[in-house]
Amino acid sequence: MLKMIRAGAYLGAGLLAAVLSGISSAAAPRSAPGAGRFVETVSYPFTNFRSSLPGVWPGRPDDQGSVVRESGRKHKGSSVVRLNWSLPGRNPANNFVNFTWHRKLLGRPVAIEAWMYTPPQDVGAPVVLWLSDATGQDFLSRLTLNRAGWKVYRFRVAGVSAAWKSGAGDGVQHLPLQLFGLSVEWPGHTGHVLLSGLRVVAQGPAREFVTCSPLAAPRSVTDVPHFTGWGRPPLCRLDV
């Protein structure tokens, strides 16, 4: 995704460190004890489905899935999407549908919370949160949809073991983590759930530092203005 920004401070050889504070301002700070020091824990929105929907990745050729926005329907002010799956085969190997994001998470994630509506016939569906770290190491957090109707489910992130040998292969979560997707692994079943937003619970401020490419090469670092006025061309292009 390419974004334009109109203000910032240049670093080093013309790079700009931009703090994306929009997420931080919406976060609800909470305190948690650390090892002799204060640790800030924040909860920030990952997605509310207003502008984009997750992708669909079936594990086997005969597996099917789809994502449908429930127009006109909201839950706690957030948009609602319907995640459909059909897993006709009964072979458990790679029999799943993964609803994918491939997006990095800010801070040190502790958990991911999801409001989900489960129809009575789909209670018991196993759902898996797929994560990967900076080295490409994969981690899975599993739970079962155990209640009909709306419920907030909390997927544990901190302390989750590596799923298999991948990336660094050391079982350590190397930041930043990436939310790969949310999958349903229920061979022989067809069903759906409704999903209304995802939130990330993390340690550390919900801010992100990114680099930025100047649109015009400065004569020197000190020659670059730190701000530009409204209505004027942007200083740089965000590399995110």
Tab-separated table of C-alpha atoms in Angstrom:
chain	number	residue	atom	x	y	z
A	1	MET	CA	0.000	0.000	0.000
A	2	LEU	CA	1.365	3.374	-0.993
A	3	LYS	CA	0.486	6.426	1.046
A	4	MET	CA	1.456	10.093	0.817
A	5	ILE	CA	2.426	12.119	3.867
A	6	ARG	CA	2.786	15.870	4.215
A	7	ALA	CA	4.821	16.253	7.379
A	8	GLY	CA	7.744	14.579	9.066
A	9	ALA	CA	11.434	14.746	9.964
A	10	TYR	CA	14.227	13.483	7.718
A	11	LEU	CA	16.918	11.191	9.074
A	12	GLY	CA	20.390	10.271	7.831
A	13	ALA	CA	20.647	10.109	4.040
A	14	GLY	CA	17.253	11.536	3.278
A	15	LEU	CA	15.091	8.928	5.022
A	16	LEU	CA	12.069	9.950	7.036
A	17	ALA	CA	10.898	8.265	10.223
A	18	ALA	CA	7.138	8.594	10.389
A	19	VAL	CA	5.075	7.681	13.402
A	20	LEU	CA	1.664	6.394	12.441
A	21	SER	CA	-0.275	7.751	15.401
A	22	GLY	CA	-3.816	7.172	14.139
A	23	ILE	CA	-3.896	3.672	15.569
A	24	SER	CA	-2.249	4.812	18.784
A	25	SER	CA	-4.881	7.506	19.397
A	26	ALA	CA	-7.637	4.883	19.126
A	27	ALA	CA	-5.910	2.455	21.472
A	28	ALA	CA	-7.149	1.882	24.988
A	29	PRO	CA	-4.054	1.896	27.249
A	30	ARG	CA	-3.868	-0.572	30.107
A	31	SER	CA	-1.086	-1.226	32.586
A	32	ALA	CA	0.669	-4.494	33.259
A	33	PRO	CA	3.523	-5.214	35.652
A	34	GLY	CA	6.928	-5.818	34.145
A	35	ALA	CA	10.235	-6.976	35.553
A	36	GLY	CA	10.687	-4.052	37.900
A	37	ARG	CA	9.413	-1.534	35.371
A	38	PHE	CA	6.166	-0.279	33.871
A	39	VAL	CA	4.973	-2.092	30.754
A	40	GLU	CA	2.280	-0.450	28.661
A	41	THR	CA	-0.367	-2.775	27.246
A	42	VAL	CA	-2.620	-1.433	24.506
A	43	SER	CA	-5.555	-2.757	22.524
A	44	TYR	CA	-5.884	-1.458	18.980
A	45	PRO	CA	-8.104	-2.319	15.994
A	46	PHE	CA	-6.579	-4.568	13.355
A	47	THR	CA	-9.462	-4.317	10.898
A	48	ASN	CA	-13.140	-3.401	10.830
A	49	PHE	CA	-13.834	-4.538	7.225
A	50	ARG	CA	-14.975	-1.095	6.068
A	51	SER	CA	-12.369	-0.735	3.333
A	52	SER	CA	-11.042	-4.231	2.633
A	53	LEU	CA	-11.841	-7.914	3.002
A	54	PRO	CA	-9.522	-10.859	3.665
A	55	GLY	CA	-8.400	-13.153	0.877
A	56	VAL	CA	-9.305	-16.841	0.619
A	57	TRP	CA	-6.794	-19.693	0.436
A	58	PRO	CA	-8.208	-23.255	0.271
A	59	GLY	CA	-5.887	-26.028	1.422
A	60	ARG	CA	-7.045	-28.662	-1.110
A	61	PRO	CA	-8.441	-28.402	-4.677
A	62	ASP	CA	-11.952	-29.401	-3.579
A	63	ASP	CA	-12.035	-27.051	-0.556
A	64	GLN	CA	-14.000	-23.839	-1.041
A	65	GLY	CA	-14.427	-20.598	0.850
A	66	SER	CA	-15.726	-17.070	0.359
A	67	VAL	CA	-16.024	-13.753	2.187
A	68	VAL	CA	-19.226	-11.718	1.897
A	69	ARG	CA	-19.854	-8.305	3.437
A	70	GLU	CA	-23.175	-8.261	5.315
A	71	SER	CA	-24.530	-4.971	3.929
A	72	GLY	CA	-26.508	-2.931	6.412
A	73	ARG	CA	-25.588	-5.171	9.338
A	74	LYS	CA	-23.351	-4.006	12.171
A	75	HIS	CA	-22.245	-5.335	15.528
A	76	LYS	CA	-21.118	-2.888	18.213
A	77	GLY	CA	-20.710	-0.265	15.483
A	78	SER	CA	-18.422	-2.411	13.317
A	79	SER	CA	-19.090	-3.857	9.877
A	80	VAL	CA	-19.852	-7.577	9.659
A	81	VAL	CA	-18.547	-10.121	7.149
A	82	ARG	CA	-19.616	-13.696	6.569
A	83	LEU	CA	-16.895	-16.340	6.281
A	84	ASN	CA	-18.157	-19.358	4.335
A	85	TRP	CA	-16.398	-22.705	4.055
A	86	SER	CA	-16.999	-26.051	2.416
A	87	LEU	CA	-14.603	-28.899	3.196
A	88	PRO	CA	-16.093	-31.986	1.512
A	89	GLY	CA	-13.114	-34.294	1.982
A	90	ARG	CA	-12.534	-36.132	5.233
A	91	ASN	CA	-8.749	-36.370	4.909
A	92	PRO	CA	-7.394	-34.107	7.683
A	93	ALA	CA	-4.179	-33.350	5.781
A	94	ASN	CA	-4.297	-29.749	4.468
A	95	ASN	CA	-8.096	-29.756	4.639
A	96	PHE	CA	-8.877	-26.145	5.527
A	97	VAL	CA	-9.902	-22.728	4.258
A	98	ASN	CA	-7.689	-19.835	5.352
A	99	PHE	CA	-9.007	-16.262	5.320
A	100	THR	CA	-5.828	-14.272	4.808
A	101	TRP	CA	-4.494	-10.786	5.599
A	102	HIS	CA	-0.663	-10.965	5.435
A	103	ARG	CA	-0.340	-7.845	7.613
A	104	LYS	CA	2.247	-6.925	10.241
A	105	LEU	CA	1.245	-6.405	13.867
A	106	LEU	CA	2.502	-3.509	15.973
A	107	GLY	CA	4.249	-3.844	19.322
A	108	ARG	CA	4.705	-7.225	21.001
A	109	PRO	CA	1.348	-8.986	20.501
A	110	VAL	CA	-0.086	-10.840	23.489
A	111	ALA	CA	-3.453	-11.873	22.028
A	112	ILE	CA	-5.887	-11.195	19.198
A	113	GLU	CA	-9.578	-10.764	19.960
A	114	ALA	CA	-12.369	-11.471	17.479
A	115	TRP	CA	-16.118	-10.941	17.788
A	116	MET	CA	-17.711	-13.936	16.064
A	117	TYR	CA	-21.294	-15.097	15.574
A	118	THR	CA	-21.683	-18.880	15.339
A	119	PRO	CA	-24.904	-20.499	14.071
A	120	PRO	CA	-26.074	-23.400	16.282
A	121	GLN	CA	-25.200	-25.989	13.607
A	122	ASP	CA	-21.597	-24.728	13.418
A	123	VAL	CA	-20.799	-24.829	17.140
A	124	GLY	CA	-17.714	-26.980	17.535
A	125	ALA	CA	-15.878	-25.595	14.507
A	126	PRO	CA	-12.093	-25.506	15.092
A	127	VAL	CA	-10.558	-22.151	14.163
A	128	VAL	CA	-6.824	-21.476	13.856
A	129	LEU	CA	-4.986	-18.150	13.907
A	130	TRP	CA	-1.899	-18.321	11.652
A	131	LEU	CA	1.057	-16.075	12.529
A	132	SER	CA	4.575	-15.720	11.159
A	133	ASP	CA	7.553	-13.842	12.550
A	134	ALA	CA	10.276	-11.722	10.961
A	135	THR	CA	12.286	-14.836	10.012
A	136	GLY	CA	9.359	-16.647	8.372
A	137	GLN	CA	8.783	-18.923	11.381
A	138	ASP	CA	5.129	-20.021	11.683
A	139	PHE	CA	2.992	-20.101	14.834
A	140	LEU	CA	-0.583	-21.387	15.257
A	141	SER	CA	-3.098	-20.450	17.944
A	142	ARG	CA	-6.114	-22.799	18.128
A	143	LEU	CA	-9.552	-22.607	19.687
A	144	THR	CA	-13.044	-24.041	19.182
A	145	LEU	CA	-16.232	-22.052	18.570
A	146	ASN	CA	-18.072	-23.263	21.644
A	147	ARG	CA	-21.146	-21.042	21.820
A	148	ALA	CA	-24.053	-20.195	19.504
A	149	GLY	CA	-24.547	-16.470	18.879
A	150	TRP	CA	-22.104	-13.613	19.387
A	151	LYS	CA	-19.023	-14.114	21.523
A	152	VAL	CA	-15.599	-12.468	21.696
A	153	TYR	CA	-12.893	-15.100	21.225
A	154	ARG	CA	-9.348	-14.481	22.413
A	155	PHE	CA	-6.534	-16.138	20.459
A	156	ARG	CA	-3.373	-16.407	22.524
A	157	VAL	CA	-0.222	-15.129	20.811
A	158	ALA	CA	2.403	-14.791	23.550
A	159	GLY	CA	3.947	-18.142	24.404
A	160	VAL	CA	2.500	-20.015	21.422
A	161	SER	CA	4.878	-22.730	20.187
A	162	ALA	CA	6.168	-22.892	16.620
A	163	ALA	CA	3.883	-24.977	14.396
A	164	TRP	CA	6.667	-26.767	12.502
A	165	LYS	CA	10.272	-26.268	11.428
A	166	SER	CA	10.375	-22.978	9.544
A	167	GLY	CA	12.245	-19.685	9.506
A	168	ALA	CA	14.806	-19.428	12.300
A	169	GLY	CA	13.491	-22.698	13.734
A	170	ASP	CA	14.279	-21.670	17.311
A	171	GLY	CA	10.710	-21.343	18.649
A	172	VAL	CA	11.289	-17.674	19.511
A	173	GLN	CA	8.894	-15.050	18.135
A	174	HIS	CA	11.091	-12.557	16.284
A	175	LEU	CA	9.329	-9.207	15.915
A	176	PRO	CA	7.515	-7.908	14.033
A	177	LEU	CA	4.883	-10.618	13.843
A	178	GLN	CA	2.533	-10.909	10.896
A	179	LEU	CA	-1.076	-12.060	10.948
A	180	PHE	CA	-1.166	-14.498	8.061
A	181	GLY	CA	-4.788	-15.523	8.405
A	182	LEU	CA	-7.674	-17.126	10.217
A	183	SER	CA	-8.555	-20.657	9.117
A	184	VAL	CA	-11.302	-23.210	9.644
A	185	GLU	CA	-10.085	-26.821	9.769
A	186	TRP	CA	-13.172	-29.038	9.902
A	187	PRO	CA	-13.000	-31.821	7.283
A	188	GLY	CA	-16.371	-33.035	6.028
A	189	HIS	CA	-18.274	-29.909	7.076
A	190	THR	CA	-19.865	-26.929	5.328
A	191	GLY	CA	-20.790	-23.846	7.324
A	192	HIS	CA	-20.170	-20.196	8.110
A	193	VAL	CA	-19.527	-17.688	10.876
A	194	LEU	CA	-19.968	-13.938	11.084
A	195	LEU	CA	-16.940	-11.860	12.011
A	196	SER	CA	-17.072	-8.305	13.313
A	197	GLY	CA	-13.645	-6.767	13.594
A	198	LEU	CA	-10.337	-7.907	15.065
A	199	ARG	CA	-8.377	-6.235	17.849
A	200	VAL	CA	-4.763	-6.766	18.867
A	201	VAL	CA	-3.656	-6.730	22.502
A	202	ALA	CA	0.045	-5.892	22.600
A	203	GLN	CA	2.803	-4.635	24.857
A	204	GLY	CA	4.363	-1.348	23.852
A	205	PRO	CA	2.844	1.695	22.157
A	206	ALA	CA	0.756	0.957	19.048
A	207	ARG	CA	2.998	2.953	16.730
A	208	GLU	CA	4.998	1.960	13.702
A	209	PHE	CA	8.233	3.384	12.280
A	210	VAL	CA	8.502	3.249	8.515
A	211	THR	CA	10.957	4.615	5.970
A	212	CYS	CA	10.027	7.093	3.302
A	213	SER	CA	11.504	7.920	-0.091
A	214	PRO	CA	11.850	11.685	-0.809
A	215	LEU	CA	10.030	12.791	-3.939
A	216	ALA	CA	12.772	15.336	-4.672
A	217	ALA	CA	16.444	14.840	-3.786
A	218	PRO	CA	17.577	17.469	-1.232
A	219	ARG	CA	20.857	19.319	-1.718
A	220	SER	CA	21.745	18.342	1.851
A	221	VAL	CA	20.032	16.848	4.887
A	222	THR	CA	19.941	20.224	6.659
A	223	ASP	CA	18.381	21.822	3.571
A	224	VAL	CA	15.203	19.728	3.882
A	225	PRO	CA	12.266	21.412	5.673
A	226	HIS	CA	10.698	19.369	8.469
A	227	PHE	CA	7.161	20.342	7.527
A	228	THR	CA	5.196	21.408	4.486
A	229	GLY	CA	2.027	23.485	4.432
A	230	TRP	CA	-1.463	22.257	3.613
A	231	GLY	CA	-2.190	22.209	-0.090
A	232	ARG	CA	1.484	21.922	-1.014
A	233	PRO	CA	3.022	18.811	-2.644
A	234	PRO	CA	3.903	15.995	-0.226
A	235	LEU	CA	7.505	15.674	0.922
A	236	CYS	CA	7.837	11.963	0.391
A	237	ARG	CA	6.291	8.591	-0.374
A	238	LEU	CA	5.780	6.062	2.422
A	239	ASP	CA	7.376	2.672	1.808
A	240	VAL	CA	4.861	0.361	3.554
